[in-house]
PDB file of C-alpha atoms in Angstrom:
ATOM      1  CA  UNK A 113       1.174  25.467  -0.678  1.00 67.00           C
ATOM      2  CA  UNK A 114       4.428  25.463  -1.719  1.00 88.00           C
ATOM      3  CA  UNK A 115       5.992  25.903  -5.648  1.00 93.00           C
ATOM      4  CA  UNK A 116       7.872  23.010  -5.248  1.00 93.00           C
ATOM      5  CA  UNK A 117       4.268  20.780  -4.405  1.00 95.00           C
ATOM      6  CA  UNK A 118       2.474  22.274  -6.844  1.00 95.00           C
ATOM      7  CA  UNK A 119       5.237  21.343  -9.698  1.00 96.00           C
ATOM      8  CA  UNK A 120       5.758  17.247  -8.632  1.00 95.00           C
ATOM      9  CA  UNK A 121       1.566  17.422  -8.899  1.00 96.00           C
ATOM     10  CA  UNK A 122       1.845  18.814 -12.215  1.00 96.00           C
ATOM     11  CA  UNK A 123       4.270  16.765 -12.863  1.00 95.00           C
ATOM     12  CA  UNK A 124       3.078  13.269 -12.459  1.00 95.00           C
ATOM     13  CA  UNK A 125       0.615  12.294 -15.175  1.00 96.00           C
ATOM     14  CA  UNK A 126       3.745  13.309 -17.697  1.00 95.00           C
ATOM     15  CA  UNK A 127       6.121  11.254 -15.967  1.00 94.00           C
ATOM     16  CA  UNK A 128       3.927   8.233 -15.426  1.00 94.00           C
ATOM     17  CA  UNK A 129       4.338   6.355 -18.228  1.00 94.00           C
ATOM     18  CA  UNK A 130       8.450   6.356 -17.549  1.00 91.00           C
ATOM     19  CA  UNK A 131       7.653   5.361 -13.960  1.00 90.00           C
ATOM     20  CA  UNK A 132       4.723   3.209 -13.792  1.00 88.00           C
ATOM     21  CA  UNK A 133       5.522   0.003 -16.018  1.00 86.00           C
ATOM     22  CA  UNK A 134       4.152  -2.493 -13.494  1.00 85.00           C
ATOM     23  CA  UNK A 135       0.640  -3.780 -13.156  1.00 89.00           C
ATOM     24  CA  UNK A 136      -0.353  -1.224 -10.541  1.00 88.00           C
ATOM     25  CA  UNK A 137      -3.741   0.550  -9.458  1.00 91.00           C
ATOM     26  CA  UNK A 138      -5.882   2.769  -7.029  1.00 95.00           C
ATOM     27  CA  UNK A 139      -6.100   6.155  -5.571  1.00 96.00           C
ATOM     28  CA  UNK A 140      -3.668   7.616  -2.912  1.00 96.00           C
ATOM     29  CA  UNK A 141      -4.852  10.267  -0.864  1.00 97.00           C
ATOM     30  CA  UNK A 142      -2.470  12.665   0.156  1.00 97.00           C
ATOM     31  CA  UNK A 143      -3.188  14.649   3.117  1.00 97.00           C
ATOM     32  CA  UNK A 144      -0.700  17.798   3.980  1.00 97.00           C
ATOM     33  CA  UNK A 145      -1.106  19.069   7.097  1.00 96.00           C
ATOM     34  CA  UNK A 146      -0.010  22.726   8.250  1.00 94.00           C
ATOM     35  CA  UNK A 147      -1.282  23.551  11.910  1.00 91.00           C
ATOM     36  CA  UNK A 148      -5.154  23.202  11.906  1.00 93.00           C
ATOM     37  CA  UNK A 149      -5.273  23.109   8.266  1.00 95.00           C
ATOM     38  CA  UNK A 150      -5.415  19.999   6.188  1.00 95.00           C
ATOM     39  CA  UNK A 151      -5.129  19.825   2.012  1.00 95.00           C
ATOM     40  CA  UNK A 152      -5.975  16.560   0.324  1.00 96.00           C
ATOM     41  CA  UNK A 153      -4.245  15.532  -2.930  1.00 97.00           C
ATOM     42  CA  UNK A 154      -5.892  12.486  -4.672  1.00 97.00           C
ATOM     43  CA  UNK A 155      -3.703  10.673  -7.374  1.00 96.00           C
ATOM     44  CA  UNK A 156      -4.874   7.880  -9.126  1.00 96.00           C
ATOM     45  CA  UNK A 157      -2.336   5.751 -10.518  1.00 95.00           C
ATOM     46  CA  UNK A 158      -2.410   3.092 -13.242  1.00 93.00           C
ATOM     47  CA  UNK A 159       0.126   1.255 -15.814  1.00 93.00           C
ATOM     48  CA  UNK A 160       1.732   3.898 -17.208  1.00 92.00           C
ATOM     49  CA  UNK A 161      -0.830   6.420 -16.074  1.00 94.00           C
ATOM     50  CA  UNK A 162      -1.405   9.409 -13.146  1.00 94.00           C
ATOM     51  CA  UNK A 163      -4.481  11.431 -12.807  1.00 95.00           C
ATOM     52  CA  UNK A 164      -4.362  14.102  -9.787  1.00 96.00           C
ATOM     53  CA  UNK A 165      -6.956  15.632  -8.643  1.00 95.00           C
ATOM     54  CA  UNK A 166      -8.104  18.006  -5.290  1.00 94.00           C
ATOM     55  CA  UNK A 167     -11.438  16.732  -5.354  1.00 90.00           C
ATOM     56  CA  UNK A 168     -12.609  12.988  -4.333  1.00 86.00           C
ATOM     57  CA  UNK A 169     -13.766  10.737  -6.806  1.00 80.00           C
ATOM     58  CA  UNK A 170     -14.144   7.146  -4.919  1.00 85.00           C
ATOM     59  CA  UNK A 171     -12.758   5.845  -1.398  1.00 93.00           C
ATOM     60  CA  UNK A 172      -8.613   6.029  -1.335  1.00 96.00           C
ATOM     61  CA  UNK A 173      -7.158   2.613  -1.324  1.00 97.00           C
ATOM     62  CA  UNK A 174      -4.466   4.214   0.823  1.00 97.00           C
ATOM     63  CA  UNK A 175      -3.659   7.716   2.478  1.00 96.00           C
ATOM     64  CA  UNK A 176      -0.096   9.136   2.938  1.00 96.00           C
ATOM     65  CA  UNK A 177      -0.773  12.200   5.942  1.00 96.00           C
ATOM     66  CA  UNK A 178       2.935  14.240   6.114  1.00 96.00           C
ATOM     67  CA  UNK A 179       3.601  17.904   7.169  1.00 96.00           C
ATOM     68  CA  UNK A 180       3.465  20.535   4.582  1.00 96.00           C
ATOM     69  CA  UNK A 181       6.959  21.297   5.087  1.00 95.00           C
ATOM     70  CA  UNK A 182       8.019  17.777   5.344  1.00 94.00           C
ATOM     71  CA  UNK A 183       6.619  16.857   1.979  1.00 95.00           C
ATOM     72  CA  UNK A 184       8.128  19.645   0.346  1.00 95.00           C
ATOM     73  CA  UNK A 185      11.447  17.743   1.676  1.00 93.00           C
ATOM     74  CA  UNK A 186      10.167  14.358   0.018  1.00 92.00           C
ATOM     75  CA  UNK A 187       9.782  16.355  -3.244  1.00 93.00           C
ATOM     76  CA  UNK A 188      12.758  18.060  -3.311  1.00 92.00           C
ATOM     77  CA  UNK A 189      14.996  15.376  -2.576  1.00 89.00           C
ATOM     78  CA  UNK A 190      16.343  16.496   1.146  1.00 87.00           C
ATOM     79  CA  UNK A 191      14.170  13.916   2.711  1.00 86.00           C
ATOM     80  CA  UNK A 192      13.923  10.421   2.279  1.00 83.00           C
ATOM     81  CA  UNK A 193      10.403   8.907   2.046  1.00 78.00           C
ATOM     82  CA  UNK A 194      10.626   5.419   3.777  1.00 82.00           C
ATOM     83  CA  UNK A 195      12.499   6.846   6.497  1.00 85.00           C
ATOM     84  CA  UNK A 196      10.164   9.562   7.408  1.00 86.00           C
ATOM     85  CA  UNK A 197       7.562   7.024   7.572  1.00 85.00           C
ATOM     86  CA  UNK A 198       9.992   4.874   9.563  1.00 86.00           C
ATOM     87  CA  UNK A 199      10.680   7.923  11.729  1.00 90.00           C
ATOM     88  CA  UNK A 200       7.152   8.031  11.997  1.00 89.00           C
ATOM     89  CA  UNK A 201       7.243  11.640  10.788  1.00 92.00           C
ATOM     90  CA  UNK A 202       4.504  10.611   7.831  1.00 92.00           C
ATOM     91  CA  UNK A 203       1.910   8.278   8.553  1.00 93.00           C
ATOM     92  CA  UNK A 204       0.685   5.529   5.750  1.00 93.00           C
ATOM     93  CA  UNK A 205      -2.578   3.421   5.872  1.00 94.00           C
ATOM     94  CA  UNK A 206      -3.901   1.251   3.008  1.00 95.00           C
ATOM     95  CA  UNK A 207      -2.088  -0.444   0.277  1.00 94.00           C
ATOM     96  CA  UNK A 208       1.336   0.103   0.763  1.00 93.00           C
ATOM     97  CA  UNK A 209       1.992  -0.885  -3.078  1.00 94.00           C
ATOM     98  CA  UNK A 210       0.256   2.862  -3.926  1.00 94.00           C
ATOM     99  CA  UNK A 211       3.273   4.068  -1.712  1.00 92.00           C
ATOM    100  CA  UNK A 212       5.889   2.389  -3.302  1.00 90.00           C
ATOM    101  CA  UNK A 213       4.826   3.731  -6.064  1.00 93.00           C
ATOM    102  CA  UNK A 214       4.529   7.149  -5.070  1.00 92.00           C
ATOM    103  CA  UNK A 215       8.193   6.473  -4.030  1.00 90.00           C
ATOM    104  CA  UNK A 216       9.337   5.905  -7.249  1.00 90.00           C
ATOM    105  CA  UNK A 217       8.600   9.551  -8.208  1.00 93.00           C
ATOM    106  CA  UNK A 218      10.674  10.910  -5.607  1.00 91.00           C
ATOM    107  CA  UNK A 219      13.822  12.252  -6.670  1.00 87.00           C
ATOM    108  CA  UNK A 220      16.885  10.863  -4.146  1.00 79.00           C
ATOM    109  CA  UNK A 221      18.598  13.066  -1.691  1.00 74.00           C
ATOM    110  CA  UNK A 222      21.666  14.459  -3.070  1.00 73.00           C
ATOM    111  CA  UNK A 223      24.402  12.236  -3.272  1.00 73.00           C
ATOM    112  CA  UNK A 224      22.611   9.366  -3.515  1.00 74.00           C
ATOM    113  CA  UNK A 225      23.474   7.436  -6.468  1.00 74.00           C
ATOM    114  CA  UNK A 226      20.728   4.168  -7.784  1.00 76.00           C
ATOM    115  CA  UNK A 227      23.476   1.000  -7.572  1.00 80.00           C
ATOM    116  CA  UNK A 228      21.820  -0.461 -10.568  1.00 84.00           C
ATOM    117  CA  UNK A 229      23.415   3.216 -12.274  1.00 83.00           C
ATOM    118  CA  UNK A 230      26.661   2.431 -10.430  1.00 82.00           C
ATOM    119  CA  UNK A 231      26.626  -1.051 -11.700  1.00 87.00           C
ATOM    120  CA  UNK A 232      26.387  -0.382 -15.451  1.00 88.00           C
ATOM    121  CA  UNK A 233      29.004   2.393 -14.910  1.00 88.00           C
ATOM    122  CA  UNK A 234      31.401  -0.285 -13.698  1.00 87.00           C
ATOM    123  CA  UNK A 235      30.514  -2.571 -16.221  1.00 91.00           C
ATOM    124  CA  UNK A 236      31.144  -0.196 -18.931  1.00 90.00           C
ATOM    125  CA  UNK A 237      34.729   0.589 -17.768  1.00 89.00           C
ATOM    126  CA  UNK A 238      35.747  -2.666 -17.011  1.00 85.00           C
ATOM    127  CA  UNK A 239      35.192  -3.705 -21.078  1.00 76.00           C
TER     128      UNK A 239
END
């Protein structure tokens, strides 16, 4: 398992409550695949709350199954996460709200600005 995976696990019950504002539950499993060998993550998210865990604690409402080394992309911000799902590169089953919100943890590929940021940035020079 890579450093980088390790860290946005560790990371995610401190972000949560900057991430998760909206009325949102349930437990994504993560699977990570590298050649025969699979890892599950389980992260259980909640308003303003994420709980991650290796072990399972009730049935997944949804399971995200993605490469080891393609996840580590998704974390680091070189890969995209809808699109590798598009691409059909990741595979996603369940509640596709748990994704979204997975998503939202995701830092963007470099380069990539949010237009809401680039909006307020306009607005801001043109007063």
């Amino acid at each position: 398992m890579s450093e980088a995976i390790e860290q946005f696990f560790a990371s995610l019950p401190a972000r949560a409550p900057a991430v998760l504002r909206s009325p949102i539950g349930g437990t994504l499993q993560i699977d990570l695949t590298d050649g025969n060998r699979t890892e599950h993550w389980y992260v259980t998210l909640a308003p303003g709350s994420a709980r991650v865990s290796r072990q399972e604690e009730r049935p997944p409402d949804a399971i995200l199954t993605a490469a080891t080394q393609l996840f580590e992309g998704l974390v680091t911000g070189r890969e995209a996460g809808m699109a590798t799902v598009l691409r059909n590169e990741a595979t996603f089953g369940g509640q596709v709200v748990l994704f979204l919100a997975l998503r939202r943890f995701l830092p963007n590929p470099p380069g990539v600005r949010d237009p809401r940021d680039a909006a307020r940035e306009h607005v801001r020079r043109s007063t």
